[in-house]
Coordinates of C-alpha atoms (C1' of nucleotides) in Angstrom, one line a residue:
Chain A
M19 CA 132.1 72.7 140.5
K20 CA 128.4 73.2 140.0
Q21 CA 126.5 73.3 136.8
S22 CA 126.1 74.4 133.3
K23 CA 126.5 78.0 132.2
K24 CA 122.8 78.4 132.1
E25 CA 122.4 77.4 135.8
R26 CA 125.3 79.7 136.8
Q27 CA 123.8 82.6 135.0
E28 CA 120.4 82.1 136.7
R29 CA 122.0 82.0 140.1
L30 CA 124.1 85.0 139.1
Q31 CA 121.1 87.0 138.2
K32 CA 119.4 86.2 141.4
T33 CA 122.5 86.9 143.5
I34 CA 122.9 90.3 142.0
Q35 CA 119.3 91.1 142.4
E36 CA 119.4 90.3 146.0
N37 CA 122.7 92.2 146.6
P38 CA 123.5 94.7 143.9
F39 CA 126.6 95.7 145.9
V40 CA 128.6 92.5 145.0
T41 CA 131.8 92.8 142.8
D42 CA 132.8 90.6 140.0
E43 CA 135.7 89.4 142.1
E44 CA 133.4 88.2 144.8
L45 CA 131.0 86.6 142.4
A46 CA 133.9 84.8 140.8
Q47 CA 134.9 83.3 144.1
E48 CA 131.3 82.4 145.0
F49 CA 130.8 80.5 141.8
S50 CA 134.4 79.4 141.6
V51 CA 135.0 80.6 138.1
S52 CA 137.3 83.4 136.8
V53 CA 136.4 87.0 136.8
Q54 CA 136.3 87.0 133.1
T55 CA 133.6 84.4 133.1
I56 CA 131.5 86.5 135.4
R57 CA 132.0 89.4 133.0
L58 CA 131.0 87.4 130.0
D59 CA 127.9 86.3 132.0
R60 CA 127.0 89.9 132.9
M61 CA 127.4 90.9 129.3
E62 CA 125.1 88.1 128.1
L63 CA 122.5 88.9 130.7
S64 CA 123.2 92.6 130.2
I65 CA 123.7 93.3 133.8
P66 CA 125.5 96.6 134.3
E67 CA 128.7 96.9 136.4
L68 CA 128.7 97.4 140.1
R69 CA 129.0 101.1 140.0
E70 CA 126.2 101.5 137.6
R71 CA 124.0 99.3 139.7
I72 CA 124.8 101.3 142.9
K73 CA 124.1 104.5 141.0
Y74 CA 120.8 103.2 139.8
V75 CA 119.7 102.3 143.3
A76 CA 120.9 105.7 144.6
E77 CA 119.0 107.5 141.9
K78 CA 115.8 105.7 142.6
N79 CA 116.2 106.7 146.2
M80 CA 116.7 110.4 145.4
Q81 CA 113.6 110.3 143.4
D82 CA 111.4 109.2 146.3
E83 CA 113.1 111.5 148.6
I84 CA 111.9 114.4 146.5
R85 CA 108.5 112.8 146.5
S86 CA 108.3 112.3 150.2
L87 CA 109.5 115.7 151.3
P88 CA 106.5 117.7 150.2
I89 CA 104.3 115.2 152.1
E90 CA 106.0 116.6 155.2
E91 CA 103.4 119.2 155.7
V92 CA 100.5 118.9 153.2
I93 CA 99.4 115.9 151.3
G94 CA 98.5 116.9 147.8
D95 CA 99.2 120.3 146.3
I96 CA 97.2 123.2 147.5
I97 CA 96.0 125.1 144.5
D98 CA 93.7 127.6 146.1
I99 CA 93.2 128.8 149.7
E100 CA 91.2 131.4 151.5
L101 CA 92.1 131.1 155.2
D102 CA 89.2 130.2 157.5
K103 CA 86.9 129.8 154.5
S104 CA 87.9 127.3 151.9
A105 CA 90.7 125.5 150.2
I106 CA 91.3 123.2 147.2
S107 CA 94.1 120.7 146.8
I108 CA 94.9 118.1 144.2
F109 CA 96.5 114.7 144.6
D110 CA 97.6 112.3 141.9
V111 CA 97.1 108.7 142.6
K112 CA 100.2 106.8 141.7
K113 CA 101.1 103.1 141.9
E114 CA 102.5 103.5 145.4
H115 CA 99.0 104.6 146.6
V116 CA 97.0 101.7 145.4
F117 CA 96.5 98.1 146.5
T118 CA 98.6 96.0 144.2
R119 CA 95.8 93.4 143.8
N120 CA 93.1 95.7 142.4
G121 CA 94.7 99.1 141.7
I122 CA 92.3 100.9 144.0
A123 CA 93.6 103.7 146.1
R124 CA 94.1 102.9 149.7
G125 CA 91.7 104.9 151.9
H126 CA 94.2 106.5 154.1
H127 CA 95.6 108.5 151.2
L128 CA 92.2 110.1 150.6
F129 CA 91.8 110.7 154.3
A130 CA 95.2 112.2 154.5
Q131 CA 94.6 114.6 151.7
A132 CA 91.3 115.7 153.1
N133 CA 92.6 115.9 156.7
S134 CA 95.7 117.8 155.6
L135 CA 93.5 120.3 153.8
A136 CA 91.3 120.7 156.8
V137 CA 94.4 121.5 158.8
A138 CA 95.7 123.9 156.2
V139 CA 92.6 125.9 155.8
I140 CA 92.6 126.9 159.5
N141 CA 94.3 130.2 160.1
D142 CA 96.0 129.3 163.4
E143 CA 99.3 128.1 164.7
L144 CA 98.0 124.8 165.6
A145 CA 95.1 122.8 164.3
L146 CA 94.3 119.2 165.3
T147 CA 91.6 116.9 164.3
G148 CA 89.3 116.0 167.1
K149 CA 86.8 113.8 165.3
A150 CA 85.7 113.0 161.8
E151 CA 82.9 111.3 160.0
I152 CA 84.0 110.1 156.6
R153 CA 82.6 108.3 153.7
F154 CA 84.3 106.7 150.7
T155 CA 81.7 106.9 148.0
Q156 CA 83.6 105.7 145.0
P157 CA 86.7 103.7 144.5
V158 CA 89.6 105.6 143.0
K159 CA 91.9 104.0 140.4
E160 CA 95.6 104.5 139.9
G161 CA 96.3 107.5 137.6
S162 CA 93.3 109.5 138.9
R163 CA 93.6 113.1 140.0
I164 CA 91.7 113.7 143.2
V165 CA 90.5 117.3 143.8
A166 CA 89.6 117.9 147.4
K167 CA 87.5 120.9 148.3
A168 CA 87.4 122.1 151.9
K169 CA 84.8 124.5 153.3
V170 CA 84.7 125.9 156.8
T171 CA 81.1 125.5 157.9
R172 CA 81.0 126.5 161.6
S173 CA 83.4 128.0 163.9
E174 CA 83.1 128.4 167.7
K175 CA 85.5 129.0 170.5
G176 CA 88.4 126.8 169.7
R177 CA 86.4 124.4 167.5
T178 CA 85.9 124.5 163.8
I179 CA 83.9 122.3 161.5
V180 CA 85.4 121.7 158.1
D181 CA 83.6 119.8 155.4
V182 CA 85.7 118.2 152.7
A183 CA 84.5 116.7 149.5
S184 CA 86.9 115.0 147.1
F185 CA 86.2 114.4 143.4
V186 CA 87.7 112.6 140.5
G187 CA 86.4 114.4 137.5
S188 CA 82.7 115.1 138.5
D189 CA 82.4 112.0 140.7
L190 CA 82.3 112.4 144.4
V191 CA 84.8 109.9 145.8
F192 CA 85.1 111.0 149.4
R193 CA 83.2 113.2 151.9
G194 CA 84.2 114.0 155.4
E195 CA 83.2 116.3 158.2
F196 CA 86.2 117.2 160.4
S197 CA 85.9 118.7 163.8
M198 CA 89.1 120.6 164.4
F199 CA 90.6 122.1 167.5
R200 CA 92.6 125.2 167.1
A201 CA 95.7 126.4 169.0
P202 CA 94.7 125.1 172.4
S203 CA 97.4 123.9 174.7
V204 CA 96.6 120.3 174.2
E205 CA 95.8 118.6 177.4
K206 CA 92.7 116.7 178.0
E207 CA 90.5 114.0 176.5
E208 CA 88.9 114.5 173.1
K209 CA 90.8 117.6 172.5
D210 CA 93.5 116.7 170.2
E211 CA 95.3 114.9 167.6
T212 CA 96.7 115.4 164.2
G213 CA 95.6 117.0 161.1
N214 CA 97.5 116.2 158.1
Chain B
M12 CA 136.6 134.7 141.3
K13 CA 134.2 134.6 144.2
Q14 CA 135.2 134.5 147.8
S15 CA 137.3 133.2 150.5
K16 CA 138.1 129.6 151.1
K17 CA 135.5 129.6 153.9
E18 CA 132.8 130.8 151.6
R19 CA 133.7 128.3 148.9
Q20 CA 133.7 125.4 151.3
E21 CA 130.3 126.3 152.6
R22 CA 128.9 126.5 149.1
L23 CA 130.7 123.2 148.3
Q24 CA 129.0 121.5 151.2
K25 CA 125.6 122.7 150.2
T26 CA 126.1 121.8 146.6
I27 CA 127.2 118.2 147.4
Q28 CA 124.3 117.8 149.8
E29 CA 121.9 118.8 147.2
N30 CA 123.4 116.7 144.5
P31 CA 125.7 114.0 145.8
F32 CA 126.3 112.8 142.3
V33 CA 128.6 115.6 141.3
T34 CA 132.3 114.9 140.5
D35 CA 135.3 116.9 141.7
E36 CA 135.9 117.8 138.1
E37 CA 132.5 119.4 137.8
L38 CA 132.8 121.1 141.1
A39 CA 136.2 122.5 140.1
Q40 CA 134.6 124.1 137.0
E41 CA 131.6 125.4 139.0
F42 CA 133.8 127.2 141.5
S43 CA 136.5 127.9 139.0
V44 CA 139.3 126.4 141.0
S45 CA 141.5 123.4 140.4
V46 CA 140.4 119.8 141.1
Q47 CA 143.1 119.6 143.8
T48 CA 141.6 122.5 145.6
I49 CA 138.2 120.8 145.6
R50 CA 139.9 117.7 147.0
L51 CA 141.6 119.6 149.7
D52 CA 138.3 121.1 150.5
R53 CA 136.6 117.8 150.7
M54 CA 139.3 116.5 153.0
E55 CA 139.0 119.5 155.3
L56 CA 135.2 119.0 155.4
S57 CA 135.6 115.3 155.5
I58 CA 133.2 114.8 152.6
P59 CA 133.8 111.4 151.1
E60 CA 134.4 110.8 147.4
L61 CA 131.7 110.5 144.8
R62 CA 131.6 106.8 144.8
E63 CA 131.3 106.6 148.6
R64 CA 128.5 109.2 148.6
I65 CA 126.5 107.3 146.0
K66 CA 127.0 104.1 147.8
Y67 CA 125.8 105.7 151.0
V68 CA 122.6 107.0 149.3
A69 CA 122.0 103.5 147.8
E70 CA 122.5 101.8 151.1
K71 CA 120.1 104.1 152.8
N72 CA 117.6 103.1 150.1
M73 CA 118.1 99.4 150.6
Q74 CA 117.4 99.8 154.3
D75 CA 114.1 101.6 153.8
E76 CA 113.1 99.2 151.1
I77 CA 113.1 96.5 153.8
R78 CA 111.1 98.8 156.0
S79 CA 108.7 99.9 153.4
L80 CA 107.8 96.5 152.0
P81 CA 105.8 95.3 155.0
I82 CA 104.2 98.8 155.0
E83 CA 103.0 97.9 151.6
E84 CA 100.1 96.0 152.9
V85 CA 99.7 96.8 156.6
I86 CA 100.6 99.9 158.5
G87 CA 102.0 98.9 161.8
D88 CA 103.0 95.3 162.8
I89 CA 100.3 92.8 163.3
I90 CA 101.1 91.0 166.5
D91 CA 97.9 89.0 166.8
I92 CA 95.1 88.1 164.5
E93 CA 92.0 85.9 164.5
L94 CA 90.4 86.3 161.1
D95 CA 86.9 87.8 161.1
K96 CA 87.1 88.3 164.9
S97 CA 89.9 90.5 166.2
A98 CA 93.4 91.7 165.5
I99 CA 96.1 93.8 167.3
S100 CA 98.8 95.8 165.7
I101 CA 101.5 98.1 167.0
F102 CA 102.9 101.2 165.5
D103 CA 105.9 103.2 166.7
V104 CA 105.6 106.9 166.3
K105 CA 108.8 108.3 164.9
K106 CA 109.9 111.8 163.9
E107 CA 108.6 111.4 160.4
H108 CA 105.1 110.9 161.7
V109 CA 104.8 114.0 163.8
F110 CA 104.3 117.7 163.1
T111 CA 107.7 119.3 163.4
R112 CA 106.3 122.2 165.3
N113 CA 104.8 120.4 168.2
G114 CA 105.9 116.7 168.0
I115 CA 102.3 115.5 167.8
A116 CA 101.6 112.6 165.5
R117 CA 99.6 113.5 162.4
G118 CA 96.2 112.0 162.4
H119 CA 96.4 110.1 159.2
H120 CA 99.0 107.8 160.6
L121 CA 96.6 106.7 163.4
F122 CA 93.8 106.4 160.9
A123 CA 96.1 104.4 158.6
Q124 CA 97.0 102.0 161.3
A125 CA 93.4 101.5 162.3
N126 CA 92.0 101.3 158.8
S127 CA 94.8 98.9 157.8
L128 CA 94.0 96.7 160.7
A129 CA 90.3 96.8 159.8
V130 CA 91.1 95.6 156.3
A131 CA 93.5 92.9 157.6
V132 CA 91.1 91.4 160.0
I133 CA 88.6 90.6 157.3
N134 CA 89.0 87.1 155.9
D135 CA 88.3 87.9 152.2
E136 CA 90.1 88.6 149.0
L137 CA 89.0 92.2 149.0
A138 CA 88.0 94.5 151.7
L139 CA 87.3 98.2 151.3
T140 CA 86.3 100.9 153.7
G141 CA 82.9 102.4 152.9
K142 CA 82.5 104.8 155.8
A143 CA 84.1 105.5 159.2
E144 CA 83.4 107.5 162.2
I145 CA 86.5 108.3 164.1
R146 CA 87.7 110.2 167.1
F147 CA 91.1 111.3 168.1
T148 CA 90.8 111.4 171.9
Q149 CA 94.4 112.2 172.9
P150 CA 97.4 113.6 171.2
V151 CA 100.2 111.1 170.6
K152 CA 103.8 112.2 171.0
E153 CA 106.8 111.1 169.1
G154 CA 108.3 108.0 170.6
S155 CA 105.0 106.5 171.6
R156 CA 104.0 103.0 170.7
I157 CA 100.4 102.8 169.6
V158 CA 98.6 99.6 170.1
A159 CA 95.5 99.2 167.9
K160 CA 92.8 96.6 168.7
A161 CA 90.3 95.8 166.2
K162 CA 87.0 93.8 166.9
V163 CA 84.5 92.7 164.3
T164 CA 81.2 93.7 165.8
R165 CA 78.6 92.9 163.1
S166 CA 78.7 91.1 159.8
E167 CA 76.0 91.0 157.2
K168 CA 75.8 90.3 153.5
G169 CA 78.9 91.9 152.1
R170 CA 79.2 94.5 154.9
T171 CA 81.2 94.2 158.1
I172 CA 81.5 96.6 161.0
V173 CA 84.9 96.8 162.7
D174 CA 85.6 98.7 165.8
V175 CA 89.1 99.8 166.4
A176 CA 90.5 101.3 169.6
S177 CA 94.1 102.5 169.8
F178 CA 96.0 103.0 173.0
V179 CA 99.3 104.4 174.2
G180 CA 99.9 102.6 177.4
S181 CA 96.5 102.6 179.0
D182 CA 95.3 105.8 177.4
L183 CA 92.8 105.7 174.6
V184 CA 94.1 107.9 171.8
F185 CA 91.8 106.9 168.9
R186 CA 88.5 105.2 168.3
G187 CA 86.9 104.4 165.0
E188 CA 84.0 102.5 163.6
F189 CA 84.7 101.2 160.2
S190 CA 82.0 100.0 157.8
M191 CA 83.7 97.6 155.4
F192 CA 82.7 96.1 152.1
R193 CA 84.0 92.7 151.4
A194 CA 84.9 91.2 148.0
P195 CA 82.2 92.8 145.9
S196 CA 82.9 93.8 142.4
V197 CA 83.3 97.4 143.1
E198 CA 80.8 99.4 141.0
K199 CA 78.4 101.9 142.5
E200 CA 78.2 104.7 144.9
E201 CA 79.1 104.3 148.5
K202 CA 80.4 100.9 147.9
D203 CA 84.0 101.3 147.9
E204 CA 87.4 102.5 148.8
T205 CA 90.5 101.5 150.4
G206 CA 91.4 100.0 153.6
N207 CA 94.9 100.1 154.6
Chain C
dC25 C1' 158.5 146.5 149.8
dT26 C1' 160.2 142.4 151.7
dG27 C1' 159.5 138.2 154.3
dT28 C1' 156.5 134.8 156.0
dT29 C1' 152.5 132.1 156.0
dT30 C1' 148.5 130.3 153.8
dT31 C1' 146.3 128.9 149.8
dT32 C1' 146.2 127.1 145.4
dT33 C1' 147.9 124.5 141.7
dA34 C1' 150.7 120.8 139.3
dG35 C1' 152.4 116.4 138.8
dT36 C1' 153.4 111.6 139.9
dA37 C1' 152.5 107.0 141.4
dC38 C1' 148.9 104.0 142.8
dC39 C1' 144.0 102.1 143.5
dT40 C1' 139.4 99.8 142.3
dA41 C1' 136.3 98.0 139.4
dG42 C1' 135.6 97.9 135.7
dT43 C1' 135.6 97.8 129.6
dC44 C1' 137.3 96.0 125.3
dC45 C1' 140.0 93.1 122.8
dT46 C1' 143.0 89.1 121.5
dA47 C1' 144.6 84.7 122.2
dA48 C1' 145.3 80.4 124.4
dT49 C1' 143.3 76.5 126.7
dA50 C1' 139.5 73.4 128.5
dT51 C1' 135.5 70.8 128.0
dC52 C1' 131.8 68.5 125.7
dG53 C1' 129.0 66.3 122.1
dG54 C1' 128.9 63.5 118.3
Chain D
dC15 C1' 139.5 62.6 117.6
dC16 C1' 137.5 66.9 115.7
dG17 C1' 135.1 71.0 116.0
dA18 C1' 132.2 74.0 118.6
dT19 C1' 131.4 76.1 122.7
dA20 C1' 133.1 77.7 127.1
dT21 C1' 136.5 79.3 130.1
dT22 C1' 140.6 81.6 131.3
dA23 C1' 144.7 84.7 130.8
dG24 C1' 146.7 88.9 129.7
dG25 C1' 147.3 93.6 128.0
dA26 C1' 145.8 98.3 127.1
dC27 C1' 142.6 101.8 128.6
dT28 C1' 139.0 104.3 131.7
dA29 C1' 136.8 107.1 135.6
dG30 C1' 137.2 109.0 139.7
dG31 C1' 139.5 109.0 142.8
dT32 C1' 143.8 108.7 147.2
dA33 C1' 148.3 110.1 148.9
dC34 C1' 152.2 112.5 148.4
dT35 C1' 155.7 116.1 147.0
dA36 C1' 156.8 120.4 145.2
dA37 C1' 156.3 124.7 143.2
dA38 C1' 153.8 128.9 142.4
dA39 C1' 150.5 132.5 143.8
dA40 C1' 148.1 135.3 147.0
dA41 C1' 147.4 137.2 151.5
dC42 C1' 149.1 139.4 155.5
dA43 C1' 152.5 141.4 158.7
dG44 C1' 155.9 144.5 159.9

DNA sequence: CTGTTTTTTAGTACCTAGTCCTAATATCGG
DNA sequence: CCGATATTAGGACTAGGTACTAAAAAACAG
């Protein structure tokens, strides 16, 4: 009905990209050609069969699931910890952490790593960030490994100050002072919040 | 070789959960029973066949792809924006945003929403957070809707101050003052970093 | 130890969504 | 109209199953 082979193949490619779950049968109907034609088209465009496409999508999914699970409790990998004293974690900046337009890591990831470490270093059931003063001192590029070092500087009744400095190589990229609340039954104003 | 039907079925369930890509054939070998036994087991446990499992995983993926694309640039949904003046975004706190042990939202999500909004409100190619002073004034529970309001308070050459206040209902839960750099070619110290 | 019940195994026909291959038609450009 | 390209049809085969029947093996009961 429509157009040349070329046209059809372009539309085919787009259609499958948008909905990888479509069968050759369905495509044949949509473009009113035979299934065989669709198969020839897929061959020429080297588009794999339905099941392979689905599998590919599923595998991609499994990969990020593994990636997103450890994020559950701590962002970055803790490589050293002395409770109530200090801790070190590393975080590798991948493409999903950066702005697409300039490849610079988005601040909340640096914050999350630091905040998470501040929570982890506290030897208590519950630790929440009350306030924080932070500085992003250098941009961080994709592919960098950020090493965050947390030090507990003061500790009073229910309140602990944690200083975190993050480095890429020997460059300071982030500094933050976190005022943490520990294990109180969270109730009133300026007493609470997250950590990680 | 091993154990009762019950035992095998439990192990089967776990195995498939961990690796949904396993065929009956492979399972049969692993448990040294026949394929038919595996199929009976799947029936009794109502575990779908390989292809259905893969499809399910793939479909789940497609769903969050739609969800994670807008997240790409802004965390939370912007519901109002006046460039270089103010912006409002909402963010719904779901189970993946809270600490499992107490159901309180993890701070970096509040930070991310606020920081992201501060970036978005700036009418420039590039906006990076230089420093921030933040306060978590109330814990936020799972299921809450956080409304973040950003206001540009000062703007000088290349540097803009954005105040963000986040609320759950009428309660202030977060406040932050973000010092943003706009569109500079990022180079030196204390000049950079993310936003979103 | 025998009889019954449960569990496991084997085998067949059928399904989907393909691959790979051959061969017969259409359609188009010159 | 002729030859090249494109399309369609058909058959044989594949993986990874379902659904069903039937037989053999194992477990348990008395």
